[in-house]
Tab-separated table of C-alpha atoms and ligand atoms in Angstrom:
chain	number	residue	atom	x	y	z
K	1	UNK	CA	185.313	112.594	95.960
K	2	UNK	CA	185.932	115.294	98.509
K	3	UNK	CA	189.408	117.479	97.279
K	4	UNK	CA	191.786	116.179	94.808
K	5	UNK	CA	194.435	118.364	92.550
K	6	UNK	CA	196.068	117.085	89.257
K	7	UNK	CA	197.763	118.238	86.485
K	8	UNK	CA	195.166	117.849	84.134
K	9	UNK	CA	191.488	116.503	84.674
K	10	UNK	CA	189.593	114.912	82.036
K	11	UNK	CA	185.771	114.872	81.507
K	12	UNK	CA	184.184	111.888	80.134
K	13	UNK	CA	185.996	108.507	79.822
K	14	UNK	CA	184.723	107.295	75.966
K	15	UNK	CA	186.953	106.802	73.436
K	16	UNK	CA	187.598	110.744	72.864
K	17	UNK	CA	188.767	111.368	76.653
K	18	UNK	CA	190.432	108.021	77.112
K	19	UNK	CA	192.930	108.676	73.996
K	20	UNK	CA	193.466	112.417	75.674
K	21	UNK	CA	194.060	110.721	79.294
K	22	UNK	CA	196.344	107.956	77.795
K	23	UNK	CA	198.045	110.683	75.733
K	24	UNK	CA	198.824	112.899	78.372
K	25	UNK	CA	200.035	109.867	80.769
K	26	UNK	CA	202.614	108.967	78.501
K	27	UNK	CA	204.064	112.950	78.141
K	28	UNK	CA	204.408	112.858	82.296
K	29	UNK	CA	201.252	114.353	82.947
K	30	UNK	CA	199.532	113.550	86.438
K	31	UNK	CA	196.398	113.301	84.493
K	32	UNK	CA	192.796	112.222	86.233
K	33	UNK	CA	189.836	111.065	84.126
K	34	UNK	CA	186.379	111.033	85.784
K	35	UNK	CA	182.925	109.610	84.081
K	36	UNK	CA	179.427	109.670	85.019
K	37	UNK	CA	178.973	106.209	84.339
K	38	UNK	CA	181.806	103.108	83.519
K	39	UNK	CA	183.651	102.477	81.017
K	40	UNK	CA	182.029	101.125	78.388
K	41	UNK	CA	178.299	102.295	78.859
K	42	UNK	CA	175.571	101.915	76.489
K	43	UNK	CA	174.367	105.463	77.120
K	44	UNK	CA	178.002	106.916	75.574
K	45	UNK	CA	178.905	106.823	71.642
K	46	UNK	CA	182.193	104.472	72.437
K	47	UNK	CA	179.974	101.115	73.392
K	48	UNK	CA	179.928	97.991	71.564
K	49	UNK	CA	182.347	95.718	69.465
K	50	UNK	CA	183.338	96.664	66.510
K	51	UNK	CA	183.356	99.880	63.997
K	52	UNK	CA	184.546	100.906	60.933
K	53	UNK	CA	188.040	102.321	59.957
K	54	UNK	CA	188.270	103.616	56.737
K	55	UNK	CA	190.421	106.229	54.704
K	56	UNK	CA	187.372	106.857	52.185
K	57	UNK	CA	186.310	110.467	52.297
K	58	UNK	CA	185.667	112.490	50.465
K	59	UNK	CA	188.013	115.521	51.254
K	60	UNK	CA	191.536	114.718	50.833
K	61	UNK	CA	192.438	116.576	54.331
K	62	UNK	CA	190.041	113.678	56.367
K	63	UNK	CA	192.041	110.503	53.831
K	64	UNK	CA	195.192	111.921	55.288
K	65	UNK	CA	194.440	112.614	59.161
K	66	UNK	CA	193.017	108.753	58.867
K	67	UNK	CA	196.235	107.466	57.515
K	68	UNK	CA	197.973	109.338	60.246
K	69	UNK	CA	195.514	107.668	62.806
K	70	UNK	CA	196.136	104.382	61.398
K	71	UNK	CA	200.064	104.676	62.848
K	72	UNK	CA	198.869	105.539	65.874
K	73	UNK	CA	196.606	102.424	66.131
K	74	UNK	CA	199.305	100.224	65.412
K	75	UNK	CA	201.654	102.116	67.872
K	76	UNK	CA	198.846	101.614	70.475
K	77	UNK	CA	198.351	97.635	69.481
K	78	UNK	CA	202.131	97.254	69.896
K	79	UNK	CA	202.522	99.127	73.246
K	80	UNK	CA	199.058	97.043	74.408
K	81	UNK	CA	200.036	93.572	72.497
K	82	UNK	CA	196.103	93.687	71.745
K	83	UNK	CA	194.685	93.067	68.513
K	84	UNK	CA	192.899	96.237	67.830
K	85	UNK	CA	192.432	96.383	63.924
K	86	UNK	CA	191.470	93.083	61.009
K	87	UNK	CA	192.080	94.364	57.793
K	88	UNK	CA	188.829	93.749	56.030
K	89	UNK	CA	188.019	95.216	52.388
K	90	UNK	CA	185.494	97.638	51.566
K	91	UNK	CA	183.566	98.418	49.076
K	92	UNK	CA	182.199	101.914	48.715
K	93	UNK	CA	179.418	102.975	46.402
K	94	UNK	CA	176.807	105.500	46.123
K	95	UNK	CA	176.164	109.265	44.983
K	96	UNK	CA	179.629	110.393	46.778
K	97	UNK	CA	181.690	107.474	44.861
K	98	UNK	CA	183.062	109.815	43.003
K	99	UNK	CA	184.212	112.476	45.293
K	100	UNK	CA	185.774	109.597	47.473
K	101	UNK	CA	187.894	107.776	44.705
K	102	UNK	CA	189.255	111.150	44.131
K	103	UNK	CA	189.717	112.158	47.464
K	104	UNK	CA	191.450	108.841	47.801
K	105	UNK	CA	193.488	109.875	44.689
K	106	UNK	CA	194.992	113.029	45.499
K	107	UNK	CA	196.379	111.492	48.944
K	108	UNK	CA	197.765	108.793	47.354
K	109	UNK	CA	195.811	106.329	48.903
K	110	UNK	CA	194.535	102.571	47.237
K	111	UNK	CA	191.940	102.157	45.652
K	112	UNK	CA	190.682	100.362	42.422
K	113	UNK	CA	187.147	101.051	40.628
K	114	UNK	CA	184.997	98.209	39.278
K	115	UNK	CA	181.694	97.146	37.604
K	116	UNK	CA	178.519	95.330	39.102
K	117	UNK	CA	179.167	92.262	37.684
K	118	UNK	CA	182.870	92.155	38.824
K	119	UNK	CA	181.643	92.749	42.362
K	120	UNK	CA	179.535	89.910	42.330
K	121	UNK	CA	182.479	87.476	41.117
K	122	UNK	CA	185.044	88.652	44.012
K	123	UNK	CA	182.038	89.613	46.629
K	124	UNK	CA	179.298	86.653	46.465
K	125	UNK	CA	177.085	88.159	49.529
K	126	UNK	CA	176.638	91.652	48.305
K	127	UNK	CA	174.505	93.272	45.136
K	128	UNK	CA	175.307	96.543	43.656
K	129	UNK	CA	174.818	97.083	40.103
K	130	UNK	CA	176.593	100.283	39.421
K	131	UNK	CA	179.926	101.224	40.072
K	132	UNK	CA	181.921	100.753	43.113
K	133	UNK	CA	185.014	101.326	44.961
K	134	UNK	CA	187.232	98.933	46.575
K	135	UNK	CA	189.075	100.256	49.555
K	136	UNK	CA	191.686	97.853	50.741
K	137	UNK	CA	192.915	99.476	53.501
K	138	UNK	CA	190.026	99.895	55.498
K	139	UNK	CA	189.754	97.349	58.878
K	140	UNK	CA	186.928	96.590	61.259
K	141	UNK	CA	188.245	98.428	64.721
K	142	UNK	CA	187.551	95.583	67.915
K	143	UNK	CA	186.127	98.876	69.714
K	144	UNK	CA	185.691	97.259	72.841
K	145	UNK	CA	189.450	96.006	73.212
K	146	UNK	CA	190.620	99.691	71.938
K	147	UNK	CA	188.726	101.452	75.072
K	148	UNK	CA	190.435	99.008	77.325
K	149	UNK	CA	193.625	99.028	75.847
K	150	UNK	CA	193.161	103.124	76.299
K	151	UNK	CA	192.187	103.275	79.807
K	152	UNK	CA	194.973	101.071	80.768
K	153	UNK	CA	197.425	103.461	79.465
K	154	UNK	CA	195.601	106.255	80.901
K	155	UNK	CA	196.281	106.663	84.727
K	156	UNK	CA	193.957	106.976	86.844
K	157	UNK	CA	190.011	106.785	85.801
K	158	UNK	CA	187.329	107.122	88.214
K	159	UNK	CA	183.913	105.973	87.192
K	160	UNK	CA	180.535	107.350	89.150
K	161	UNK	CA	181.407	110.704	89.124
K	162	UNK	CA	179.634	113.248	87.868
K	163	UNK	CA	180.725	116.984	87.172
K	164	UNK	CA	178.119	119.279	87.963
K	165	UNK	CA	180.325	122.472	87.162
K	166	UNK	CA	183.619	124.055	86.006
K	167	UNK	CA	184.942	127.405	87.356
K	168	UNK	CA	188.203	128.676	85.556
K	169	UNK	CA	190.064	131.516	86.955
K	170	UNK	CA	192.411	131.779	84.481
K	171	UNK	CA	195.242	130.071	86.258
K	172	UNK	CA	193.480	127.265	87.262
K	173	UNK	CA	190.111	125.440	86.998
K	174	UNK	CA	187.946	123.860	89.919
K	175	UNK	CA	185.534	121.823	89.241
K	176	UNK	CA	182.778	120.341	91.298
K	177	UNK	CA	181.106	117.075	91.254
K	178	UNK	CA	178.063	115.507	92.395
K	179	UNK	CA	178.823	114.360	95.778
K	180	UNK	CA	180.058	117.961	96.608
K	181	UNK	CA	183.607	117.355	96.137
K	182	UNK	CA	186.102	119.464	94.219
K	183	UNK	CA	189.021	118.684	91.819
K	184	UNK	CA	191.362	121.161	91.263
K	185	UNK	CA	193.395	121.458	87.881
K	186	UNK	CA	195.907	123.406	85.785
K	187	UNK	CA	193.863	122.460	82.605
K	188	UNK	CA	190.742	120.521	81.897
K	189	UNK	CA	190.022	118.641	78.988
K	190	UNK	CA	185.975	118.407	78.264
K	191	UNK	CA	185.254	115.161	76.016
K	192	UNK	CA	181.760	114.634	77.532
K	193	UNK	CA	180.245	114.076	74.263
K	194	UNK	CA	176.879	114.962	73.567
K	195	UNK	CA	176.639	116.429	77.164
K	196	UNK	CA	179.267	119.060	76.389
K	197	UNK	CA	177.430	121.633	75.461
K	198	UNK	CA	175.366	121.605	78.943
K	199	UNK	CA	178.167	120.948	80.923
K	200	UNK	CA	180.225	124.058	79.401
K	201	UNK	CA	177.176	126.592	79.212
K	202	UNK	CA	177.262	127.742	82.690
K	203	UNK	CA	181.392	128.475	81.927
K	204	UNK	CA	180.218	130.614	79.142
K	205	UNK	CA	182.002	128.250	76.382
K	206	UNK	CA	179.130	127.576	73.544
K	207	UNK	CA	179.620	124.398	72.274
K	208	UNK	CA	176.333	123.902	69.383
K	209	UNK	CA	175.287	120.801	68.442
K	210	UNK	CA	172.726	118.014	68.955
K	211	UNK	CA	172.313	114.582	69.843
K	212	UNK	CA	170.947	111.871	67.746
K	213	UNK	CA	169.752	108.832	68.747
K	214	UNK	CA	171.304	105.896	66.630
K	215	UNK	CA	170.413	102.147	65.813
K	216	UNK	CA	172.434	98.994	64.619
K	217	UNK	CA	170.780	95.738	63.543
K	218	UNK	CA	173.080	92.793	63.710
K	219	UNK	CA	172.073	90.171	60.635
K	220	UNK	CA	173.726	86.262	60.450
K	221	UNK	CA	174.880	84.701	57.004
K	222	UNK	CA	172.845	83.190	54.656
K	223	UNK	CA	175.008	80.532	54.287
K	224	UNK	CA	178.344	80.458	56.214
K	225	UNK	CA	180.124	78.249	53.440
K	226	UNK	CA	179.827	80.941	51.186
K	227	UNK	CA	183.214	81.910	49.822
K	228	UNK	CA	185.386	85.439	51.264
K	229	UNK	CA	186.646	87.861	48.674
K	230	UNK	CA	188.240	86.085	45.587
K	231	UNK	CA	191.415	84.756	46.521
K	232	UNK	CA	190.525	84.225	50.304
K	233	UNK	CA	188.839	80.871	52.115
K	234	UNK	CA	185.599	80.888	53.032
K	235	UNK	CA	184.414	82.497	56.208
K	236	UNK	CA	184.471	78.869	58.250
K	237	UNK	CA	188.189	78.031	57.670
K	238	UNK	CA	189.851	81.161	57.141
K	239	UNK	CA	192.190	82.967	59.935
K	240	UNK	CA	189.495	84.825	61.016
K	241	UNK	CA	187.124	81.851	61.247
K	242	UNK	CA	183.001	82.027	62.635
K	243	UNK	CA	182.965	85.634	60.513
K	244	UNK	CA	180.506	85.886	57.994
K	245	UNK	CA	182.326	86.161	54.641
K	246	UNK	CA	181.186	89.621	54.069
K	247	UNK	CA	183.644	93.177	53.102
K	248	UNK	CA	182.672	96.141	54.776
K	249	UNK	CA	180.083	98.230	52.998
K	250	UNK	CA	179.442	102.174	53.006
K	251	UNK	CA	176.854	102.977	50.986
K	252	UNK	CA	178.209	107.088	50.838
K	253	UNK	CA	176.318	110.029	50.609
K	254	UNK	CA	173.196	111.201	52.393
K	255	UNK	CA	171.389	108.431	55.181
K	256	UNK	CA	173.954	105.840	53.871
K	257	UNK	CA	173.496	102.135	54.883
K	258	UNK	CA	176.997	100.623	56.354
K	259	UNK	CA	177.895	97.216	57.334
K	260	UNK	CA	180.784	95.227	58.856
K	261	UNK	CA	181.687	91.589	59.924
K	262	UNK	CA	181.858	91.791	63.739
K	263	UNK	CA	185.394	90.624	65.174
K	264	UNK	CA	184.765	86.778	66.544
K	265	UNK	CA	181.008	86.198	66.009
K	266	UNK	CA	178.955	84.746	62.845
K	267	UNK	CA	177.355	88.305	63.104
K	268	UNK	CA	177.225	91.361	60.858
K	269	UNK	CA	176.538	94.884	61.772
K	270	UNK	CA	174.728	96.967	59.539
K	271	UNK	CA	173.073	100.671	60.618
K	272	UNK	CA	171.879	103.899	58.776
K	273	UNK	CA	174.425	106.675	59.469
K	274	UNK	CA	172.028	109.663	60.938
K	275	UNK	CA	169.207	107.846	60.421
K	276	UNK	CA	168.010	108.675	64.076
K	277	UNK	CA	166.040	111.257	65.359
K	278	UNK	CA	167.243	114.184	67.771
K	279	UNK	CA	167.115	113.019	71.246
K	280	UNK	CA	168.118	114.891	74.640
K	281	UNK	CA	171.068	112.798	76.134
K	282	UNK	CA	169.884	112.840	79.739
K	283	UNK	CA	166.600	110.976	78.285
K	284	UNK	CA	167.954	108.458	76.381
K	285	UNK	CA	165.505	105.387	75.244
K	286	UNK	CA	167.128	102.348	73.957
K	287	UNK	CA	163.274	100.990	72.546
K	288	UNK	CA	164.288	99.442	69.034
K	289	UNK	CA	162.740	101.712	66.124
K	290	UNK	CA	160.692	99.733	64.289
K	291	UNK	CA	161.068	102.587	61.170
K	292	UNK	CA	165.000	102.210	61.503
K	293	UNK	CA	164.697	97.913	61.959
K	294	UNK	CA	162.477	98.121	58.929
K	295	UNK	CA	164.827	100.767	56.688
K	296	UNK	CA	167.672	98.333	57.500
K	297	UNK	CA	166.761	95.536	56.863
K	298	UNK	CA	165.309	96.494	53.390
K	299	UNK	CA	168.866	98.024	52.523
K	300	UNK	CA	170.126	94.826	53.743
K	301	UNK	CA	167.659	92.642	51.649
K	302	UNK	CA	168.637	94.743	48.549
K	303	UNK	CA	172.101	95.233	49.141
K	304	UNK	CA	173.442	92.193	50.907
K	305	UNK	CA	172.312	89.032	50.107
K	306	UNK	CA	174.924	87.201	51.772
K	307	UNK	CA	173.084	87.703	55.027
K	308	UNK	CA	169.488	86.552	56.220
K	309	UNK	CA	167.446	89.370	55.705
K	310	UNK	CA	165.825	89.576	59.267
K	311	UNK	CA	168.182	91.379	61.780
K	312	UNK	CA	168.677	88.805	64.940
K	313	UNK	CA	169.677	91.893	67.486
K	314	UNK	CA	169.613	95.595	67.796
K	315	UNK	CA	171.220	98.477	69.946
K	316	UNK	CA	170.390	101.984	70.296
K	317	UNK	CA	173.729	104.361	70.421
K	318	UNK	CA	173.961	107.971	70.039
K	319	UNK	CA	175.674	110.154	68.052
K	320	UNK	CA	177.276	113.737	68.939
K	321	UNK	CA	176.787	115.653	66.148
K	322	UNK	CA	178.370	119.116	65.746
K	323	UNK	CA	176.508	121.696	62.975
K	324	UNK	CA	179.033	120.462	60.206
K	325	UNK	CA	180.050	117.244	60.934
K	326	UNK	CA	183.862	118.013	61.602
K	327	UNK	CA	185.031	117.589	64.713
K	328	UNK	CA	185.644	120.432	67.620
K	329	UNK	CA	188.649	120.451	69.195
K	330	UNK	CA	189.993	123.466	70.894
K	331	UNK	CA	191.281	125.172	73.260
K	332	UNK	CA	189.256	128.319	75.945
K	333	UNK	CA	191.194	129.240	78.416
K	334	UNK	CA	192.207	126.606	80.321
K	335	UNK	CA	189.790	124.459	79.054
K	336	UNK	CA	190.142	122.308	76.398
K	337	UNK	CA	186.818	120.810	74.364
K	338	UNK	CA	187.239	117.328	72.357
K	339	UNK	CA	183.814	116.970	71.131
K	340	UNK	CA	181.289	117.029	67.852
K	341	UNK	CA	182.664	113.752	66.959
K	342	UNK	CA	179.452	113.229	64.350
K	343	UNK	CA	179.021	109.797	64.119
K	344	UNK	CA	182.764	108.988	62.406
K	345	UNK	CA	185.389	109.774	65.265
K	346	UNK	CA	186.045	106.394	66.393
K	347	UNK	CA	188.601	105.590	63.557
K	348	UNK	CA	191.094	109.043	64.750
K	349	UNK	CA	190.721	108.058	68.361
K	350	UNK	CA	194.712	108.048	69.217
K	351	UNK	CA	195.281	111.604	66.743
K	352	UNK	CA	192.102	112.774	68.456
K	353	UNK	CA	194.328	111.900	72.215
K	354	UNK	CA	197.634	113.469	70.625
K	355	UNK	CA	196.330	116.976	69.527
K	356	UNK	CA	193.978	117.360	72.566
K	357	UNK	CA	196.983	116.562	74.952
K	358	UNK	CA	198.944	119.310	72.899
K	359	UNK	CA	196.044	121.490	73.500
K	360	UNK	CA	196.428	120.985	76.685
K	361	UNK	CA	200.130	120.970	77.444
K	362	UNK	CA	200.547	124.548	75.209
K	363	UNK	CA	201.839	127.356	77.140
K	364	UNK	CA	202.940	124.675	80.406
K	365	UNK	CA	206.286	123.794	81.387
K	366	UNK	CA	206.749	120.556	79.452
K	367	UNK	CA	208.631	119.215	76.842
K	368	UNK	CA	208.089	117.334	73.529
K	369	UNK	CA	205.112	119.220	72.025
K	370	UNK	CA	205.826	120.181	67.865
K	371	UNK	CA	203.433	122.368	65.753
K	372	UNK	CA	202.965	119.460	64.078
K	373	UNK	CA	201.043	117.552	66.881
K	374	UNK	CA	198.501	120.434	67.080
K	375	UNK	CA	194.734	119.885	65.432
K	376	UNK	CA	194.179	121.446	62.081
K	377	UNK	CA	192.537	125.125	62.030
K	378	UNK	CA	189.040	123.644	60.706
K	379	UNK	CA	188.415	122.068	63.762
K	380	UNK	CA	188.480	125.257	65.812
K	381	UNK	CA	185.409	125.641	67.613
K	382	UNK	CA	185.577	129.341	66.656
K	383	UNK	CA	183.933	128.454	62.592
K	384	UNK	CA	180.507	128.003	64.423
K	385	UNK	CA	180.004	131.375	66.131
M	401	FAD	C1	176.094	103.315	66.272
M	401	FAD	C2	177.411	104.012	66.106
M	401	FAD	C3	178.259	103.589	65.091
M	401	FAD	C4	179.476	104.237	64.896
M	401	FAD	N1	180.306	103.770	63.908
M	401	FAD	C5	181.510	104.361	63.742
M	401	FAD	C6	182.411	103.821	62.786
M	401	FAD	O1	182.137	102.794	62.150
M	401	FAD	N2	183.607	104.439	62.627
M	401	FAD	C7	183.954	105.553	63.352
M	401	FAD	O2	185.049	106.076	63.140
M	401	FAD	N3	183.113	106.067	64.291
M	401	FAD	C8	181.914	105.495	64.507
M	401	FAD	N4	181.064	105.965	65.456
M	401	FAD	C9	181.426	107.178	66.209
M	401	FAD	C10	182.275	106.925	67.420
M	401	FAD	O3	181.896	105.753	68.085
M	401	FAD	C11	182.162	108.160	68.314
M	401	FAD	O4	182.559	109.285	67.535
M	401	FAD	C12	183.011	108.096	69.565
M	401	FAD	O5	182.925	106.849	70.191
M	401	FAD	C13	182.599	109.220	70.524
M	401	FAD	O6	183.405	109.139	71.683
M	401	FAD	P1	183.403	110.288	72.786
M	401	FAD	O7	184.376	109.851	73.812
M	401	FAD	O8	183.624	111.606	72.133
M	401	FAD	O9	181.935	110.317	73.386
M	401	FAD	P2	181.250	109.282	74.420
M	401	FAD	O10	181.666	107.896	74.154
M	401	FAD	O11	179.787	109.574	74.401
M	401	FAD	O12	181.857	109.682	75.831
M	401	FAD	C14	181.463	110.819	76.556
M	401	FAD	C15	181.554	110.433	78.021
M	401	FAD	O13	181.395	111.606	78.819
M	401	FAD	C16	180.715	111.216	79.993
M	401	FAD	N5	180.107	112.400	80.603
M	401	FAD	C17	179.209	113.221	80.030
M	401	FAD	N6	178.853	114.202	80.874
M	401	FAD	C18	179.535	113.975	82.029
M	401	FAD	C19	179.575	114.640	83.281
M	401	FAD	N7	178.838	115.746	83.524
M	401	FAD	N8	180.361	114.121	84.261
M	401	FAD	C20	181.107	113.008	84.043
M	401	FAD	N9	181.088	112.335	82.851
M	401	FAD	C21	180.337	112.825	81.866
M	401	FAD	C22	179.680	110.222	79.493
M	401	FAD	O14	179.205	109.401	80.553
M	401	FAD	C23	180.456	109.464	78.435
M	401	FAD	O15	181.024	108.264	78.936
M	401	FAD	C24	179.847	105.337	65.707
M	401	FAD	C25	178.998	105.744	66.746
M	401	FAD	C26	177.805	105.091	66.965
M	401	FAD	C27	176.907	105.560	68.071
């Protein structure tokens, strides 16, 4: 990289500064996306094959931004011809069940209530005995085929670049990289995850929060005859055949447990959600936890006995956590943050794209930007100073 100018520059090529990039292509925008590392890497949040989408929250304002997102997924499948979402049920329990059904309620989303025993008739492979929730509209999210179907749509990405500073003047921003080279843009957008914060500090722009060091265990069926949801076929012959017959699971509330079939394989993913400790993300160490493979698999013993108990595969994955768990997305300047994406931003990807390329296009001399594609207030990075 020696000099290059754009319209807009994006930091960080996950799943956050992929949507922005692709976002931004399709308004006109001569948009460039750089990344330390490719696509992809296991030392970013976006890696792997599969996560959870899900309306369940358990404030009304997050049930509705997900239905939004859930458009925009299907817009982006269409556009792509990819495959990006299987509807799977869920079935949410624990100490926030109630806040969630009435969440759920008040946005008018589906959902129906029922008893131990009933979950046990239509869901074979899992054990709860109190009360649970059954979320129909929730889907397992092929992760790996959104990030390509994203950075295909998203101009041009440059991988092995790293930015070692950004300088903005007010009516433009240069920013260097590691080779010495400088890219010079009207507006940047900063979705470096967990590295935000350091990359943004020298610019003056505090952006709190703190890494966390994640872990998934994958688990096979117990027995991979046993029968889907009432009403469906089993797991071997149905349209999604080799998955384990399994719903998605969130245990909600506190260190919850969560689990989902993963798209194609016999496999099922389960993990604790900030159950890992604080970790600096330029010292990352992918050693399997024994605490977290032991914590999981107990949950998974007691909670899912539809699957062997003894997790066949693990992967370490960390999380960018901002203080309160909402997301920060904002605008300094002429620098735009998409960040603090706690562990649960994978499901708004595309909205996340749409309001940070409205952040971005505010003020310039382009069309087709409504109030109405602009973040919400609460995710103004201004609530944490
Ligand atoms: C185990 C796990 C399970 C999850 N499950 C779910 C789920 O079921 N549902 C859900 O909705 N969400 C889930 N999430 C959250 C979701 O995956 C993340 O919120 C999302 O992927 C974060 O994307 P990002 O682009 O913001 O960050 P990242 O993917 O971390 O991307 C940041 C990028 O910036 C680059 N970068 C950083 N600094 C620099 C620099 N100086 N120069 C150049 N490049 C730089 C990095 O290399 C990186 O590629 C999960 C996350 C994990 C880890």
């Amino acid at each position: 990289m020696t000099q290059r100018q754009c319209d807009v520059l994006v930091i960080g090529a996950g799943l956050t500064g992929l949507a922005a990039a692709r976002s931004l292509a399709r308004r006109g925008y001569d948009v460039l996306t750089v990344d330390q590392a490719p696509v992809g890497h296991t030392d970013g949040g976006s890696h792997g094959t599969c996560r959870i989408f899900r309306l369940g929250y358990e404030d009304s304002g997050y049930v509705r931004l997900a239905r939004h997102a859930r458009e925009l997924w299907s817009e982006l499948a269409d556009e792509t011809g990819t495959r990006l979402l299987h509807p799977v049920p869920q079935l949410t329990f624990g100490p926030q069940l109630t806040q969630v059904r009435d969440a759920l309620v008040q946005a008018g989303a589906a959902c129906e209530s029922i008893d131990g025993p009933e979950v046990a008739r239509r869901f074979p492979g899992v054990s709860i005995t109190g009360e649970a929730l059954v979320e129909p509209d929730s889907a397992v999210i092929a992760a790996d085929r959104a990030l390509a179907a994203l950075a295909a749509l998203a101009g041009e990405v440059l991988t092995g670049v790293p930015v070692t500073g950004i300088a903005d003047d007010g009516r433009r921003v240069t920013v260097s990289t590691g080779d010495g080279g400088r890219i010079d843009a009207r507006r940047v957008v900063v979705c470096a995850g967990p590295w935000t914060g350091g990359l943004l500090a020298p610019a003056g722009i505090t952006v709190p929060g703190t890494a966390t060091m994640e872990q998934v265990s994958y688990f096979l069926p117990a027995d991979p005859d046993l029968p889907g949801p009432a009403g469906t076929e089993p797991a071997s012959t149905g349209p999604d055949s080799g998955w384990p017959a399994m719903p998605i699971v969130v245990h909600y509330g506190g260190r919850f447990l969560y689990g989902l079939p993963v798209p194609g394989s016999t496999r099922y993913k389960a993990g604790l959600h900030q159950g890992g400790p604080a970790t600096d993300p330029d010292r990352l160490d992918h050693t399997e936890s024994s605490a977290l493979s032991l914590h999981t698999e107990q949950a998974v013993a007691e909670l899912l006995p539809g699957l062997r108990p003894r997790a066949v595969a693990v992967e370490r994955c960390v999380y960018d956590n901002s203080p309160d768990e909402d997301f920060i997305i904002d605008r300094i300047g002429n620098v735009v943050i998409g960040a603090g994406t706690s562990g649960h931003g994978f499901k708004f990807g595309p909205l996340l794209g749409e309001w940070l390329a409205a952040l971005a296009a505010e003020g310039a001399a382009r069309p087709g930007v409504a109030a109405a594609d602009f973040p919400p207030r609460r995710f103004a990075l201004s609530r944490l100073h």
